[in-house]
Amino acid sequence: MRAGNGTGPVSSGKQDSLFDKAIQCIKSFEGWHTSRNHPYIGWGHKKLPGEKFTADLTESQADSLLRSDLKKRCVTFRRFNKDSLLLAVLSYQVGEYRLLGSGKIPKSNLIKKLERGDRDIYKEYVSYRKYEGKVVRSIERRRKCEFALLYIP
């Protein structure tokens, strides 16, 4: 099955690992990217310079690519322990630099709070729901779904 309808994670009905649930959640909200979504392919993989992937990926190839991308992001956020997967999923859409800071972009309040040991992060997490300064309901639904699915108290 390709992407869901954006209302929540696609479930296989079996007991999935948290990582697998994160993958299904991303697929559900990200949708399938075709050549018209260039440079994004599959379930939101951004083609990097030198990559030879084309938009006619199989679902299996796109799944492998998504898993690889998410694992790399989990490594980036591993110092946040049980929050690493949650941050990796968020960064898949907004970019690691928006959370960690880079050049002129300051470190996010979400990361600052976690670095202080404060895990009361719902408000900061869901704040990543805007596009061009305006709240987008579908992005807000995505953030709430991700948080409910992946936040470990």
mmCIF file of C-alpha atoms in Angstrom:
data_model
loop_
_atom_site.group_PDB
_atom_site.id
_atom_site.type_symbol
_atom_site.label_atom_id
_atom_site.label_comp_id
_atom_site.label_asym_id
_atom_site.label_seq_id
_atom_site.Cartn_x
_atom_site.Cartn_y
_atom_site.Cartn_z
ATOM 1 C CA MET A 1 0.000 0.000 0.000
ATOM 2 C CA ARG A 2 1.331 3.454 -0.825
ATOM 3 C CA ALA A 3 0.630 6.480 1.316
ATOM 4 C CA GLY A 4 -2.420 6.867 3.493
ATOM 5 C CA ASN A 5 -4.893 9.710 3.359
ATOM 6 C CA GLY A 6 -2.993 11.934 5.770
ATOM 7 C CA THR A 7 -5.298 11.240 8.694
ATOM 8 C CA GLY A 8 -2.836 9.104 10.617
ATOM 9 C CA PRO A 9 -0.385 6.258 10.459
ATOM 10 C CA VAL A 10 -0.936 3.310 8.158
ATOM 11 C CA SER A 11 -1.122 0.183 10.298
ATOM 12 C CA SER A 12 -0.376 -3.363 9.238
ATOM 13 C CA GLY A 13 -2.401 -4.751 12.131
ATOM 14 C CA LYS A 14 0.596 -6.536 13.658
ATOM 15 C CA GLN A 15 2.652 -5.428 16.631
ATOM 16 C CA ASP A 16 5.152 -3.009 15.097
ATOM 17 C CA SER A 17 8.320 -1.691 16.668
ATOM 18 C CA LEU A 18 8.347 2.014 17.491
ATOM 19 C CA PHE A 19 10.733 2.575 14.561
ATOM 20 C CA ASP A 20 8.311 0.793 12.203
ATOM 21 C CA LYS A 21 5.445 2.890 13.554
ATOM 22 C CA ALA A 22 7.486 6.020 12.844
ATOM 23 C CA ILE A 23 8.079 4.809 9.276
ATOM 24 C CA GLN A 24 4.364 4.182 8.751
ATOM 25 C CA CYS A 25 3.499 7.577 10.211
ATOM 26 C CA ILE A 26 5.903 9.340 7.850
ATOM 27 C CA LYS A 27 4.543 7.419 4.872
ATOM 28 C CA SER A 28 1.005 8.275 5.841
ATOM 29 C CA PHE A 29 1.548 12.003 6.064
ATOM 30 C CA GLU A 30 4.346 12.472 3.534
ATOM 31 C CA GLY A 31 2.615 10.773 0.637
ATOM 32 C CA TRP A 32 4.268 9.423 -2.487
ATOM 33 C CA HIS A 33 6.542 11.834 -4.346
ATOM 34 C CA THR A 34 6.796 11.657 -8.116
ATOM 35 C CA SER A 35 8.994 13.471 -10.625
ATOM 36 C CA ARG A 36 6.842 16.602 -10.299
ATOM 37 C CA ASN A 37 7.988 16.832 -6.644
ATOM 38 C CA HIS A 38 11.654 17.130 -7.663
ATOM 39 C CA PRO A 39 14.047 16.908 -5.776
ATOM 40 C CA TYR A 40 11.894 14.697 -3.520
ATOM 41 C CA ILE A 41 11.254 11.057 -4.372
ATOM 42 C CA GLY A 42 9.566 8.081 -2.738
ATOM 43 C CA TRP A 43 8.236 9.022 0.681
ATOM 44 C CA GLY A 44 10.002 12.363 0.897
ATOM 45 C CA HIS A 45 13.664 11.498 0.344
ATOM 46 C CA LYS A 46 15.497 14.601 -0.850
ATOM 47 C CA LYS A 47 17.939 13.660 -3.579
ATOM 48 C CA LEU A 48 21.479 14.652 -2.706
ATOM 49 C CA PRO A 49 24.127 15.729 -5.206
ATOM 50 C CA GLY A 50 25.512 12.679 -6.958
ATOM 51 C CA GLU A 51 22.605 10.348 -6.119
ATOM 52 C CA LYS A 52 21.351 8.445 -9.151
ATOM 53 C CA PHE A 53 17.842 7.694 -7.868
ATOM 54 C CA THR A 54 14.944 8.456 -10.180
ATOM 55 C CA ALA A 55 11.294 9.141 -9.446
ATOM 56 C CA ASP A 56 10.324 5.662 -10.649
ATOM 57 C CA LEU A 57 11.541 3.981 -7.454
ATOM 58 C CA THR A 58 9.716 0.860 -6.378
ATOM 59 C CA GLU A 59 7.923 0.989 -3.045
ATOM 60 C CA SER A 60 10.497 -1.429 -1.645
ATOM 61 C CA GLN A 61 13.386 0.822 -2.733
ATOM 62 C CA ALA A 62 11.635 3.896 -1.332
ATOM 63 C CA ASP A 63 10.988 2.076 1.956
ATOM 64 C CA SER A 64 14.677 1.162 2.243
ATOM 65 C CA LEU A 65 15.665 4.742 1.480
ATOM 66 C CA LEU A 66 13.267 6.125 4.099
ATOM 67 C CA ARG A 67 14.555 3.671 6.721
ATOM 68 C CA SER A 68 18.136 4.613 5.927
ATOM 69 C CA ASP A 69 17.338 8.344 6.131
ATOM 70 C CA LEU A 70 15.546 7.941 9.462
ATOM 71 C CA LYS A 71 18.339 5.822 10.969
ATOM 72 C CA LYS A 72 20.888 8.508 10.045
ATOM 73 C CA ARG A 73 18.730 11.124 11.728
ATOM 74 C CA CYS A 74 18.374 8.954 14.836
ATOM 75 C CA VAL A 75 22.183 8.859 15.038
ATOM 76 C CA THR A 76 22.270 12.661 14.782
ATOM 77 C CA PHE A 77 19.886 12.941 17.744
ATOM 78 C CA ARG A 78 21.091 9.922 19.760
ATOM 79 C CA ARG A 79 22.302 12.122 22.632
ATOM 80 C CA PHE A 80 18.616 12.792 23.374
ATOM 81 C CA ASN A 81 18.129 9.104 24.182
ATOM 82 C CA LYS A 82 14.428 8.192 24.162
ATOM 83 C CA ASP A 83 13.575 11.428 22.308
ATOM 84 C CA SER A 84 15.961 10.668 19.424
ATOM 85 C CA LEU A 85 13.310 8.972 17.266
ATOM 86 C CA LEU A 86 10.781 11.754 17.856
ATOM 87 C CA LEU A 87 13.364 14.379 16.864
ATOM 88 C CA ALA A 88 14.456 12.315 13.859
ATOM 89 C CA VAL A 89 10.870 12.139 12.581
ATOM 90 C CA LEU A 90 10.388 15.885 13.028
ATOM 91 C CA SER A 91 13.670 16.639 11.279
ATOM 92 C CA TYR A 92 12.633 14.444 8.334
ATOM 93 C CA GLN A 93 10.172 17.175 7.374
ATOM 94 C CA VAL A 94 11.669 20.364 8.807
ATOM 95 C CA GLY A 95 15.386 19.598 8.516
ATOM 96 C CA GLU A 96 18.010 18.946 11.161
ATOM 97 C CA TYR A 97 19.359 22.494 10.906
ATOM 98 C CA ARG A 98 15.979 23.945 11.995
ATOM 99 C CA LEU A 99 16.307 22.040 15.246
ATOM 100 C CA LEU A 100 20.044 22.071 15.917
ATOM 101 C CA GLY A 101 20.797 25.452 14.383
ATOM 102 C CA SER A 102 23.264 26.229 11.636
ATOM 103 C CA GLY A 103 25.032 29.418 10.666
ATOM 104 C CA LYS A 104 22.453 32.188 11.007
ATOM 105 C CA ILE A 105 19.730 29.813 12.225
ATOM 106 C CA PRO A 106 19.710 29.600 16.040
ATOM 107 C CA LYS A 107 19.226 26.388 17.982
ATOM 108 C CA SER A 108 15.525 25.654 18.482
ATOM 109 C CA ASN A 109 13.723 26.141 21.787
ATOM 110 C CA LEU A 110 12.798 22.449 21.581
ATOM 111 C CA ILE A 111 16.454 21.394 21.596
ATOM 112 C CA LYS A 112 17.391 23.974 24.253
ATOM 113 C CA LYS A 113 14.663 22.627 26.519
ATOM 114 C CA LEU A 114 15.769 19.024 26.061
ATOM 115 C CA GLU A 115 19.396 19.989 26.703
ATOM 116 C CA ARG A 116 18.286 21.479 30.050
ATOM 117 C CA GLY A 117 16.645 18.153 30.895
ATOM 118 C CA ASP A 118 13.111 19.542 30.540
ATOM 119 C CA ARG A 119 11.002 17.005 28.645
ATOM 120 C CA ASP A 120 7.768 19.037 28.816
ATOM 121 C CA ILE A 121 8.083 19.622 25.046
ATOM 122 C CA TYR A 122 4.592 19.190 23.605
ATOM 123 C CA LYS A 123 4.070 22.909 22.935
ATOM 124 C CA GLU A 124 7.488 23.304 21.305
ATOM 125 C CA TYR A 125 7.059 20.143 19.220
ATOM 126 C CA VAL A 126 3.624 21.068 17.895
ATOM 127 C CA SER A 127 4.843 24.597 17.125
ATOM 128 C CA TYR A 128 6.398 23.131 13.954
ATOM 129 C CA ARG A 129 3.022 23.340 12.252
ATOM 130 C CA LYS A 130 3.400 26.464 10.149
ATOM 131 C CA TYR A 131 4.205 27.214 6.537
ATOM 132 C CA GLU A 132 5.192 30.760 5.624
ATOM 133 C CA GLY A 133 4.155 31.878 9.107
ATOM 134 C CA LYS A 134 0.624 30.458 8.949
ATOM 135 C CA VAL A 135 -0.703 27.440 10.839
ATOM 136 C CA VAL A 136 -1.460 24.567 8.480
ATOM 137 C CA ARG A 137 -4.052 22.204 9.957
ATOM 138 C CA SER A 138 -2.683 19.115 8.173
ATOM 139 C CA ILE A 139 0.816 19.791 9.527
ATOM 140 C CA GLU A 140 -0.641 20.368 12.991
ATOM 141 C CA ARG A 141 -2.435 16.984 12.758
ATOM 142 C CA ARG A 142 0.836 15.385 11.699
ATOM 143 C CA ARG A 143 2.755 16.856 14.661
ATOM 144 C CA LYS A 144 0.065 15.771 17.136
ATOM 145 C CA CYS A 145 -0.015 12.264 15.669
ATOM 146 C CA GLU A 146 3.794 11.972 15.746
ATOM 147 C CA PHE A 147 3.923 13.159 19.346
ATOM 148 C CA ALA A 148 1.153 10.832 20.508
ATOM 149 C CA LEU A 149 2.763 7.891 18.737
ATOM 150 C CA LEU A 150 6.428 8.459 19.546
ATOM 151 C CA TYR A 151 6.768 10.445 22.787
ATOM 152 C CA ILE A 152 7.893 8.175 25.589
ATOM 153 C CA PRO A 153 7.106 9.643 29.042
#
